[in-house]
Coordinates of C-alpha atoms and ligand atoms in Angstrom, one line a residue:
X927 CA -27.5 27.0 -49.0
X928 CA -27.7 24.4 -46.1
X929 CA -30.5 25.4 -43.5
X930 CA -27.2 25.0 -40.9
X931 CA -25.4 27.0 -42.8
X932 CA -27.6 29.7 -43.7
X933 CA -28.2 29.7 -39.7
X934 CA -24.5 29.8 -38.8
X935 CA -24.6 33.4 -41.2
X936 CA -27.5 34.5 -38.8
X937 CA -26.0 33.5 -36.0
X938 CA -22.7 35.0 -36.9
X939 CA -23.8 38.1 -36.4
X940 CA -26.1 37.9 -33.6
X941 CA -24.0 38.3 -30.8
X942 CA -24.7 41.1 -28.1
X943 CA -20.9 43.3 -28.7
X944 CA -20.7 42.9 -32.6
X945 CA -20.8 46.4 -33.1
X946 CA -19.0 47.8 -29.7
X947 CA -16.5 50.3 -31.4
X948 CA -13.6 51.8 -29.9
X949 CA -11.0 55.2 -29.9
X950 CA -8.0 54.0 -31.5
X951 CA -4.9 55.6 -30.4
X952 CA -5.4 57.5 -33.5
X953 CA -8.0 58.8 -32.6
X954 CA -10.4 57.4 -35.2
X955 CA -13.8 54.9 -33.9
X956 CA -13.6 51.4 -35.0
X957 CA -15.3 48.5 -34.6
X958 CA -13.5 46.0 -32.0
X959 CA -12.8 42.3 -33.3
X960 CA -13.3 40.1 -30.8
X961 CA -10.7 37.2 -30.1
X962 CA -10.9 36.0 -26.9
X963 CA -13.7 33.2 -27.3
X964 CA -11.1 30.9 -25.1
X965 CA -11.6 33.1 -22.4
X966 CA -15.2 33.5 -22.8
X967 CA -17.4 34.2 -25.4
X968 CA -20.0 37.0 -26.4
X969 CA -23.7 36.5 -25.3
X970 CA -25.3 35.1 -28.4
X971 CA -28.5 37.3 -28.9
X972 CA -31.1 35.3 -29.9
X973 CA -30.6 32.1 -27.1
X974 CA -30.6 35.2 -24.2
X975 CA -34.0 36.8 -26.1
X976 CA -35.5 33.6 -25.8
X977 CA -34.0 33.3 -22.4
X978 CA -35.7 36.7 -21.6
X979 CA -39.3 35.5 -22.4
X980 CA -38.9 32.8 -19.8
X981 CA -38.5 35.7 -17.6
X982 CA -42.4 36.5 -17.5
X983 CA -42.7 33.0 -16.3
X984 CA -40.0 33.0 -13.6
X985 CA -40.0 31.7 -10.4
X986 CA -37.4 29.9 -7.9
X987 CA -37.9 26.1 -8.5
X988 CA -38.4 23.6 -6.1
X989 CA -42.3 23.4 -6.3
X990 CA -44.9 22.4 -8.1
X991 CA -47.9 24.3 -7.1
X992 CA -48.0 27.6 -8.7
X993 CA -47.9 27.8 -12.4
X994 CA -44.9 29.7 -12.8
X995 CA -43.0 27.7 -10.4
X996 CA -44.2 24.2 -13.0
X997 CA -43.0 26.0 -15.5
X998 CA -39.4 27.2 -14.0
X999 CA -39.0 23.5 -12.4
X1000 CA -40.1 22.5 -16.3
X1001 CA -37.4 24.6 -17.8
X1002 CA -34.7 24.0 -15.1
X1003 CA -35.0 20.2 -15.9
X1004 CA -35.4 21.1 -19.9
X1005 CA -32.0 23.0 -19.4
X1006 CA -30.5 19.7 -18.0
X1007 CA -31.8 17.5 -21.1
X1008 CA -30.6 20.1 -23.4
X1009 CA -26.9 19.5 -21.9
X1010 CA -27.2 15.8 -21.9
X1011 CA -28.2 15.5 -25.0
X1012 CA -25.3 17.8 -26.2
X1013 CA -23.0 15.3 -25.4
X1014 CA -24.8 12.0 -26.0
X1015 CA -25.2 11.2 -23.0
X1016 CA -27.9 8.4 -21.9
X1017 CA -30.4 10.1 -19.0
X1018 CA -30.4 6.6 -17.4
X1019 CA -26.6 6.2 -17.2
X1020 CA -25.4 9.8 -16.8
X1021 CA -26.8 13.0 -14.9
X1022 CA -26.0 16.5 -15.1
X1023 CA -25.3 19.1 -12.5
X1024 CA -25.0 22.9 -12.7
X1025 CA -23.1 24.8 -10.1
X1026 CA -20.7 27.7 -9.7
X1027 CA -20.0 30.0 -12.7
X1028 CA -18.0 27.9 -14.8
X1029 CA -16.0 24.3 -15.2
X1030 CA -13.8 25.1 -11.9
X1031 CA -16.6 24.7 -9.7
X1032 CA -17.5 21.3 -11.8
X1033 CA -13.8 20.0 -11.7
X1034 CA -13.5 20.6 -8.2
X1035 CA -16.6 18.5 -7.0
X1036 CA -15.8 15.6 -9.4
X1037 CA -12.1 15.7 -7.9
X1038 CA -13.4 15.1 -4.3
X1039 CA -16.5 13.1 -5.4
X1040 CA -14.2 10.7 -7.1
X1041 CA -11.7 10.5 -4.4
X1042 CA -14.1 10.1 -1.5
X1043 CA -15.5 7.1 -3.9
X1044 CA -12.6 5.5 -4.7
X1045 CA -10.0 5.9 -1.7
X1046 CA -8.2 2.5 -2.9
X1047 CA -7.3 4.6 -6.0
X1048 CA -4.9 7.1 -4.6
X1049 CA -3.1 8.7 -7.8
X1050 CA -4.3 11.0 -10.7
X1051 CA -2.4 11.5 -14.2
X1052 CA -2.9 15.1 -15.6
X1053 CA -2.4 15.8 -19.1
X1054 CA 1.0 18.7 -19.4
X1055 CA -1.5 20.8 -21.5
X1056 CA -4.5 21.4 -18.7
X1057 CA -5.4 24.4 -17.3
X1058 CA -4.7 25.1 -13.7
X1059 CA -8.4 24.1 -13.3
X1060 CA -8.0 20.7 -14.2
X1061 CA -5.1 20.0 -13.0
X1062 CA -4.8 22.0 -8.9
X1063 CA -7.5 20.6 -7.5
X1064 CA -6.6 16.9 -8.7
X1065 CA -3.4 17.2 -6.9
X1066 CA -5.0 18.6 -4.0
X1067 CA -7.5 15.9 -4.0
X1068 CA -5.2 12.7 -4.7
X1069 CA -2.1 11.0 -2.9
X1070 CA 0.1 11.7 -5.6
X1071 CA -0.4 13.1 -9.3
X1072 CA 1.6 12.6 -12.3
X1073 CA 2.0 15.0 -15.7
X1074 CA 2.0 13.3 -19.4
X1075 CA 3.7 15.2 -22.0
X1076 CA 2.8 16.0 -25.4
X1077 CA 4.0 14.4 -28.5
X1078 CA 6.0 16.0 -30.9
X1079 CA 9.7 18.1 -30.2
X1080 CA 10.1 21.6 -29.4
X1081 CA 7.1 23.7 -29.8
X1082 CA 5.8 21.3 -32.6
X1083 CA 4.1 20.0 -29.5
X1084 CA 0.7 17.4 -30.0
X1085 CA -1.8 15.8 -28.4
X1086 CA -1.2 13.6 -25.2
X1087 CA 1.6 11.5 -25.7
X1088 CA -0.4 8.1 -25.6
X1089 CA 2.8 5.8 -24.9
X1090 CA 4.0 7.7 -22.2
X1091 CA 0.4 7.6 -20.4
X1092 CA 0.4 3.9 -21.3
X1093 CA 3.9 3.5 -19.3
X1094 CA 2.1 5.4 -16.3
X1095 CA -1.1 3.5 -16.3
X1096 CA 1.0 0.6 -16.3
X1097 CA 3.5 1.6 -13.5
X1098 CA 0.5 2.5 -11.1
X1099 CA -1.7 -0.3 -12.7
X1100 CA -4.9 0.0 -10.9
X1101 CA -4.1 2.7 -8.6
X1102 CA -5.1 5.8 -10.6
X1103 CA -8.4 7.0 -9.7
X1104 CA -8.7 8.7 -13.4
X1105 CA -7.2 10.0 -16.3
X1106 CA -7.9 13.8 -16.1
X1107 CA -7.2 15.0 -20.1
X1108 CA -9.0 18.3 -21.7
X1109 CA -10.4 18.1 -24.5
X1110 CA -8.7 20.9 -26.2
X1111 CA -6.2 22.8 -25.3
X1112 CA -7.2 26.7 -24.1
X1113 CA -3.3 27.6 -25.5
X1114 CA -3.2 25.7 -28.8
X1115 CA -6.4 24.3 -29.7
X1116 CA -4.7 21.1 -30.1
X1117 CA -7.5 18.6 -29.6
X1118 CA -6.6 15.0 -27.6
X1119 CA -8.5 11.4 -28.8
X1120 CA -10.4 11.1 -25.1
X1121 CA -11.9 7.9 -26.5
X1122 CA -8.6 6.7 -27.1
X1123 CA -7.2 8.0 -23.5
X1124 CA -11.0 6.4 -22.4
X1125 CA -10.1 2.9 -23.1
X1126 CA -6.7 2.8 -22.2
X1127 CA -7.7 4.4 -18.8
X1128 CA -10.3 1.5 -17.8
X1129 CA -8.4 -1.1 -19.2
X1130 CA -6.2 -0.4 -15.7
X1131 CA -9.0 0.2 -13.6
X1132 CA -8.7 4.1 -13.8
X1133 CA -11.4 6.6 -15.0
X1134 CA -10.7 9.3 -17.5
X1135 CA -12.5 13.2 -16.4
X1136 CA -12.4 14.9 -19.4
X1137 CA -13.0 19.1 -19.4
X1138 CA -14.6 20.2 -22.4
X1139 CA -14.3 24.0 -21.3
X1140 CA -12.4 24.5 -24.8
X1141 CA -14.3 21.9 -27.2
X1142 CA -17.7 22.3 -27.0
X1143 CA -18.2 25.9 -28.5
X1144 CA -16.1 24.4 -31.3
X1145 CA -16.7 20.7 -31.8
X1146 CA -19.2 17.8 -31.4
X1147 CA -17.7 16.0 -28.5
X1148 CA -19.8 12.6 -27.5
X1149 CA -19.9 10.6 -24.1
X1150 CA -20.5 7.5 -25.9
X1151 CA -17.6 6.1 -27.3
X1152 CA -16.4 4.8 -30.7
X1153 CA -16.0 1.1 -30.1
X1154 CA -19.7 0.3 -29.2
X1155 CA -19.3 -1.5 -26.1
X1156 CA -18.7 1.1 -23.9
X1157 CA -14.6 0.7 -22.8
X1158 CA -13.9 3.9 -24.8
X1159 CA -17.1 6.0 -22.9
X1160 CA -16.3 9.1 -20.9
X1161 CA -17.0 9.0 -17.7
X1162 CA -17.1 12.6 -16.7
X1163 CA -17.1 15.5 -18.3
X1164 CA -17.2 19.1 -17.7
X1165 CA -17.5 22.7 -19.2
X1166 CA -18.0 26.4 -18.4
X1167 CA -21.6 27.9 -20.1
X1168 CA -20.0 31.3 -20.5
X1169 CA -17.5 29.1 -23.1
X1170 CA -20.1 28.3 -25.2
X1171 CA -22.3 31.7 -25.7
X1172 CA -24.4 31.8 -22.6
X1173 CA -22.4 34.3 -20.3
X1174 CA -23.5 34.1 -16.6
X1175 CA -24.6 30.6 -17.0
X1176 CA -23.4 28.0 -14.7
X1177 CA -20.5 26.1 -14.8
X1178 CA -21.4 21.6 -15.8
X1179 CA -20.9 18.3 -14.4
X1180 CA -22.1 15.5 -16.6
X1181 CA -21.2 11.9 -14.4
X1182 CA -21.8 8.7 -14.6
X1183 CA -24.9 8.8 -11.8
X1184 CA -23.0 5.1 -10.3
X1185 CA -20.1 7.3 -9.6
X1186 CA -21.6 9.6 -7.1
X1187 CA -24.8 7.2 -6.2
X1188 CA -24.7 6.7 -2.4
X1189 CA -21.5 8.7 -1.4
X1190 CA -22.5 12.2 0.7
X1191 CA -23.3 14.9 -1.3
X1192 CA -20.7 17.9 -1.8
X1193 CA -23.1 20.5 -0.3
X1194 CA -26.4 20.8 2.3
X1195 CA -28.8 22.8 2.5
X1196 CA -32.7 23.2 0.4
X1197 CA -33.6 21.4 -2.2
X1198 CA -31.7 18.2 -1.9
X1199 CA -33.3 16.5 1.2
X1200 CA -36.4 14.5 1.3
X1201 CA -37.3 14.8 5.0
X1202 CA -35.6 17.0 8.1
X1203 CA -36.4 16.1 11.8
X1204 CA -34.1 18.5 14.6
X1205 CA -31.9 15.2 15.0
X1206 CA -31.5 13.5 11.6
X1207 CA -32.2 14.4 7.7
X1208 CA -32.8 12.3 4.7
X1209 CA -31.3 13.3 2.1
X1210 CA -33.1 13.2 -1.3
X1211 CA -32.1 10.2 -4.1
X1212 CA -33.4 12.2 -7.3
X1213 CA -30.3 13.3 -9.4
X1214 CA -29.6 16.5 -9.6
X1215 CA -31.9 17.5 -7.0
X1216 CA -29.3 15.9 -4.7
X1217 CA -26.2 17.5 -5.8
X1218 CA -28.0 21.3 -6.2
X1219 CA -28.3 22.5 -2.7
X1220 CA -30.0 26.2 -2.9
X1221 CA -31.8 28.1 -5.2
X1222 CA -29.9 27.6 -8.7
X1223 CA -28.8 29.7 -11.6
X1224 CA -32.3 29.1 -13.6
X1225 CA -31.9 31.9 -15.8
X1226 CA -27.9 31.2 -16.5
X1227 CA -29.4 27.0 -17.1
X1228 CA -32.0 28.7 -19.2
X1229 CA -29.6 30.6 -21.5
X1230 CA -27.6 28.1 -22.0
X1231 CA -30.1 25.3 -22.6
X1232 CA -31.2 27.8 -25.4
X1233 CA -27.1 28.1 -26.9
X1234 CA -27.0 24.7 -27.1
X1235 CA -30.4 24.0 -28.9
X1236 CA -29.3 26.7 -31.5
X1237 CA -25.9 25.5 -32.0
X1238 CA -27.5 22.0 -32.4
X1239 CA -29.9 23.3 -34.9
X1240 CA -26.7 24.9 -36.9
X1241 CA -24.9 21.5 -36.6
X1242 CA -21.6 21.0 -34.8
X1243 CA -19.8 19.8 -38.6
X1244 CA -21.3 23.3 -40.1
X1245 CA -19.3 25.1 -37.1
X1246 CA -16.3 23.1 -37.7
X1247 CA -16.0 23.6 -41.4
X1248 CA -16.5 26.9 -40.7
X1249 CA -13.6 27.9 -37.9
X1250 CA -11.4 25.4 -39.8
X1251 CA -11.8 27.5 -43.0
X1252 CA -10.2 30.5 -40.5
X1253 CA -8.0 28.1 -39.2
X1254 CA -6.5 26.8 -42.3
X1255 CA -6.2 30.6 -43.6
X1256 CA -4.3 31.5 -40.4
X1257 CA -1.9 28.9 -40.6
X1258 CA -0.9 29.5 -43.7
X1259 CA -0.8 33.1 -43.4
X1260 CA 1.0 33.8 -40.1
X1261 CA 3.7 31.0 -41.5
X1262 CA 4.1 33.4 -43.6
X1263 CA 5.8 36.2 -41.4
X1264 CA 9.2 35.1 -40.7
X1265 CA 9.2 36.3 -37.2
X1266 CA 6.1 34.8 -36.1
X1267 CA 5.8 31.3 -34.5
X1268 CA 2.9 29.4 -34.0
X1269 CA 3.2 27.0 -30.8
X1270 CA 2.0 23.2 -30.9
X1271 CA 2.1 21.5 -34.0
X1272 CA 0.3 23.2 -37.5
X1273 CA -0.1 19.5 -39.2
X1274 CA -3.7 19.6 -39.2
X1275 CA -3.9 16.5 -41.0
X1276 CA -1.7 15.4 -37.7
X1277 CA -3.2 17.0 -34.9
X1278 CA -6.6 17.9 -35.3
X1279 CA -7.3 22.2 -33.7
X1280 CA -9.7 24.4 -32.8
X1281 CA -9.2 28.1 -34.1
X1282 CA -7.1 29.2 -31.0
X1283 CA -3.5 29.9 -31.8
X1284 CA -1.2 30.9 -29.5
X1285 CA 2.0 32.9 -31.5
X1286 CA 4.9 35.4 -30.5
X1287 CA 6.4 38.2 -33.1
X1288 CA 10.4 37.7 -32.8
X1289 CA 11.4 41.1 -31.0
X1290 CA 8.4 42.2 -29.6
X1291 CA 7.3 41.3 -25.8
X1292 CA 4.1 39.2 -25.8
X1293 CA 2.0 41.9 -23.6
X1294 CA 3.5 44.7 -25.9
X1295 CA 2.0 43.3 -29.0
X1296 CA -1.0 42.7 -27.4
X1297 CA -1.3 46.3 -26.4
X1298 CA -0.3 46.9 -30.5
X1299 CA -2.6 45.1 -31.1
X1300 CA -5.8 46.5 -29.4
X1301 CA -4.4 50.3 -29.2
X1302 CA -3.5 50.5 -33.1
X1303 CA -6.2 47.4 -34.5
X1304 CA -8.7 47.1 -32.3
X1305 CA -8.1 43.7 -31.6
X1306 CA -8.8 42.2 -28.6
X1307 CA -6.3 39.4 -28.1
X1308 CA -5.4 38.1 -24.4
X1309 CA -1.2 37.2 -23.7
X1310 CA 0.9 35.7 -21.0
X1311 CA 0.2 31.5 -19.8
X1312 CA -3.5 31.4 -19.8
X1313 CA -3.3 29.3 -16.4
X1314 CA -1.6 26.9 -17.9
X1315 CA 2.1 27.7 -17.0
X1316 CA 3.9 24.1 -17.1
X1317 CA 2.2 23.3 -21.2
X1318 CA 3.5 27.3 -21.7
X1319 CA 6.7 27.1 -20.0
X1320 CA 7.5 23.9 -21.9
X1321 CA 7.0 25.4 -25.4
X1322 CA 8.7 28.0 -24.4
X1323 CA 12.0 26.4 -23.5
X1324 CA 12.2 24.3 -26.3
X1325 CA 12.0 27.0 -28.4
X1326 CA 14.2 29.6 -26.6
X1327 CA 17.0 26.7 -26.2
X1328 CA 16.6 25.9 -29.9
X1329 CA 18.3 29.6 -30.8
X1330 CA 20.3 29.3 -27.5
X1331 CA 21.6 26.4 -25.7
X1332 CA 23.1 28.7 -23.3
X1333 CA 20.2 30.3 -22.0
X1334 CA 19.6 30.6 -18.3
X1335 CA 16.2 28.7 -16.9
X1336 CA 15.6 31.8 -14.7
X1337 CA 16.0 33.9 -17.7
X1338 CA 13.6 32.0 -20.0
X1339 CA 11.3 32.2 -17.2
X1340 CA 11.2 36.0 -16.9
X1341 CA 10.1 35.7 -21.0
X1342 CA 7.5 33.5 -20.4
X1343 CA 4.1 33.9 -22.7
X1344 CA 2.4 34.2 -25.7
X1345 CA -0.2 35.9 -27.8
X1346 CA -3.5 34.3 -27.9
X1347 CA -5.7 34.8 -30.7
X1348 CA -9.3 32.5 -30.4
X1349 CA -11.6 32.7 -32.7
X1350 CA -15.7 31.4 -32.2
X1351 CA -18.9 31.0 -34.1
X1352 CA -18.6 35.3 -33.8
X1353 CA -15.8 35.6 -36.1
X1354 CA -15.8 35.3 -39.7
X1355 CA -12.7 35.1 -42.5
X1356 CA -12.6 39.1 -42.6
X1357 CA -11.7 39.0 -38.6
X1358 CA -9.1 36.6 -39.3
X1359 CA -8.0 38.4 -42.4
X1360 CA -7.7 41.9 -40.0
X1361 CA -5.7 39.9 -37.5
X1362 CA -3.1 39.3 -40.3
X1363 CA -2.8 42.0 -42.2
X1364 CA -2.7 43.6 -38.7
X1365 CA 0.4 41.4 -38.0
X1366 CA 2.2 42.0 -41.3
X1367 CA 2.1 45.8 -40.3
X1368 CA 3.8 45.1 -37.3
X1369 CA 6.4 43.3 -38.6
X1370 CA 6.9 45.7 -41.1
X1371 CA 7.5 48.8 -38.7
X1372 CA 8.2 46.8 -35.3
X1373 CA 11.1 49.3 -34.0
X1374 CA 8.5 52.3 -34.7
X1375 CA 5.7 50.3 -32.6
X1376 CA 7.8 49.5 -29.8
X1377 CA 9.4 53.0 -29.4
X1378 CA 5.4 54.1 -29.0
X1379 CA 5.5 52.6 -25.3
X1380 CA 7.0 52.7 -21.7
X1381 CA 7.4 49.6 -20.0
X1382 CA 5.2 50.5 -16.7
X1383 CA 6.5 49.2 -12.9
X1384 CA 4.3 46.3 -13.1
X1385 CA 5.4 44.8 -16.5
X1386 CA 2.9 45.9 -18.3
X1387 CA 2.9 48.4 -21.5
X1388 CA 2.0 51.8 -21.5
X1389 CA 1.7 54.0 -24.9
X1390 CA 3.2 57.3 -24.8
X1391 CA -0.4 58.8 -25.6
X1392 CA -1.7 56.9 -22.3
X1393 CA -5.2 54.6 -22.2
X1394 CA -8.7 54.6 -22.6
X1395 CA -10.6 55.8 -19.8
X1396 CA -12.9 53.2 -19.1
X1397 CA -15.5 55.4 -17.7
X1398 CA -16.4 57.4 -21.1
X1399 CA -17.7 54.0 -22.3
X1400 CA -19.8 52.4 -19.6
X1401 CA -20.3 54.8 -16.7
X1402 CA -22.9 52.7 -14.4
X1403 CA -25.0 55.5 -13.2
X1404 CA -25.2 56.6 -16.8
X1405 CA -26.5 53.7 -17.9
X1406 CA -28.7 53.3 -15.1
X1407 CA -29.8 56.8 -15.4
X1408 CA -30.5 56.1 -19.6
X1409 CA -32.9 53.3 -18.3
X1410 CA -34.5 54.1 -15.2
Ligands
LIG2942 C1 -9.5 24.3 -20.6 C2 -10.1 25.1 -19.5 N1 -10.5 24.5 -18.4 C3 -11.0 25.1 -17.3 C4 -11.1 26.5 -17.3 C5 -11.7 27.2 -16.2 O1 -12.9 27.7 -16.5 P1 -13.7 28.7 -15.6 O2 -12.8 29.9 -15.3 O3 -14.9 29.0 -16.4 O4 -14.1 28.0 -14.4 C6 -10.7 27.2 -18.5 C7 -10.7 28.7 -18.5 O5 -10.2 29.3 -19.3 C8 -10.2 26.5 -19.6 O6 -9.8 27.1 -20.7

């Protein structure tokens, strides 16, 4: 075996939360499968260890005279590198910045950096599939903002439909301050060609911002682009640490450094000024420093620097085979149940995905079969629009008018949602494999399932039996108490 690969089997079952078990509504313990990597992931054990030895050494940053606080600043800037050269991005050209606790906080400063910078550009286009984070604060931000669909009918739906964001940049030629486009979708997986979108972006004078919240866990994902000469780069990029392993990490900005160079930085305060006099401050010109007022997150920017360096050592092809390999047996599997359907298009030789499928069982609500699912499987599976109700909605109608024309918007509306299942360097075939054979079951006795719960005031689902009390699990002066 591959040294990647025999790591990836380490790895696999490193993760803090691999063996949490659970009452079913049974009554018998199991052990919980965990699929809600989209959302975030578990803290992979060996990067937070290694994290935890820095501890001995820590210190804030921001000086260089004791030797704890060299080696913090040391590991701080080793943290940034690490991201960097995640995503092949040149030191000289690009610069990274941590801040908040995940890619909102990055997409929000790159939408006001980039519209301070460029007022003469006053529109946005937002890909249909983006999560309310990259898509609220670019309206918010910009004159005017415009959606591009997906290609493909009904809830066959694909990447960015490249002709129709060809027609926009055309109609607004030179007006659109950037292209804002994920990288993968957190609903479907369904991954979009940025370097593609990249290059037809500058060729009118726009930028393309591309959030990698859902990609980088999964897939190598580069700065530089394909054609060599630098029209199909990325100009900005951005992702959430706890997405990729390192929970209570910071949220990332990687940007070209010309982009923000000069304009005002977003916040004031320590750290990012050279010299303060009572009447006038000057404010520092070494990237990040500039664009990290305040203590940071070094312990968060150390965990993940430490993710990153292991999933680099696994390989980001030796990751891919491996969730394709669950992806491939899902697919085929879950096509299997007549009642299921899988949303956005299952031609992987089409449409490249990650392993996050987004489904409904014909009969059953989607936050009933979620509650099936984790009462009677242990299965932790997250439903409704994952913050991105339009890319939702729109699967949703197509395939709600495809059994009935007749069908009321309002009414569609109220059945809005889906099942998400996502799967991450955690899972193995067996997870997958429980997922279906858990779904078959279902299938097989739905009516009994459903008449196992009340619908509760708030919409939710409640089983006749009641749930879990939270507290016989993690009771915080308990757990204090086991460790003071
Ligand atoms: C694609 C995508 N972008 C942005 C976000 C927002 O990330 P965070 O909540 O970590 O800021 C998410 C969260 O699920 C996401 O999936």
């Amino acid at each position: 075996m591959k040294t990647g690969h025999k790591l990836l089997t380490r790895m696999c079952n490193s993760f803090y939360g691999a063996a949490t078990t659970y009452r079913q509504i049974d009554g018998e313990f199991t052990a919980r499968t965990y699929l809600d990597s989209a959302a975030s992931c578990l803290m992979l054990k060996p990067a937070y260890e290694a994290s935890l030895k820095f501890l001995d050494h820590y210190s804030n940053t921001h000086s260089d005279t004791h030797n704890s606080a060299i080696i913090s600043n040391q590991m701080y800037k080793w943290a940034h590198a690490q991201v960097l050269q995640f995503v092949n991005a040149d030191p000289e050209e690009y610069t990274c910045i941590f801040m908040g606790s995940g890619s909102t906080a990055a997409i929000n400063r790159v939408a006001r950096s980039l519209s301070a910078a460029r007022p003469e550009k006053p529109g946005v286009l937002i890909s249909l599939m983006e999560h309310h984070s990259n898509d609220l604060p670019h309206r918010e931000t910009h004159d005017f903002a415009e959606h591009i669909g997906c290609v493909g009918e009904g809830v066959d739906l694909g990447s960015m439909d490249l002709d129709a964001l060809e027609a926009a940049l055309s109609k607004h030629h030179d007006k659109i301050d950037y292209v804002a486009v994920t990288a993968a979708s957190n609903v479907t997986g369904v991954v979009n060609p940025i370097h593609d979108i990249a290059q037809r972006a500058h060729a009118h004078g726009a930028l393309v911002v591309v959030d990698a919240s859902q990609i980088l866990a999964h897939r190598a994902l580069s700065m530089q682009g394909i054609v060599g000469d630098g029209s199909d780069d990325i100009d900005a990029v951005v992702f959430s640490g706890h997405k990729i392993y390192a929970p209570g990490s910071p949220g990332v900005l990687v940007i070209r450094r010309s982009l923000i160079d000069g304009g005002a930085p977003m916040e004031f305060g320590g750290g990012m000024v050279d010299q303060v006099f009572k009447t006038e401050y000057t404010v520092t010109t070494k990237f990040p420093d500039r664009e990290e007022a305040g203590t940071p997150n070094i312990l968060g920017a150390v965990n993940l620097g430490m993710c990153l360096d292991i999933m680099t050592r696994i390989g980001m092809d030796v990751i891919e085979q491996h969730e394709s390999e669950m992806l491939s047996y899902l697919f085929n599997e879950m096509q299997s149940i007549a009642g299921i359907t899988i949303y956005g298009d299952t031609d992987l030789s089409l449409v490249p995905r990650t392993a996050t499928i987004s489904f409904n069982l014909a009969g059953v609500d989607h936050g009933l079969l979620a509650a099936i699912l984790n009462d009677y499987f242990n299965l932790a599976l997250r439903n409704e629009c994952f913050c991105a109700h339009p890319y939702v909605r729109e699967m949703i109608l197509q395939q709600l008018w495809d059994l009935d024309p007749d069908l009321e918007e309002a009414e569609i509306e109220s059945k809005k949602g889906m099942v998400r299942a996502s799967f991450g360097l955690n899972n193995s075939i067996d997870d997958a494999h429980r997922l279906v054979t858990a779904l078959k079951e279902i299938d097989t006795r739905k009516d009994w399932y459903v008449s196992q719960y009340l619908r509760s005031e708030d919409g939710g689902f409640k089983h006749l039996k009641g749930s879990i009390d939270w507290n016989t699990y993690f009771c915080p002066s308990t757990v204090l108490e086991s460790v003071l």
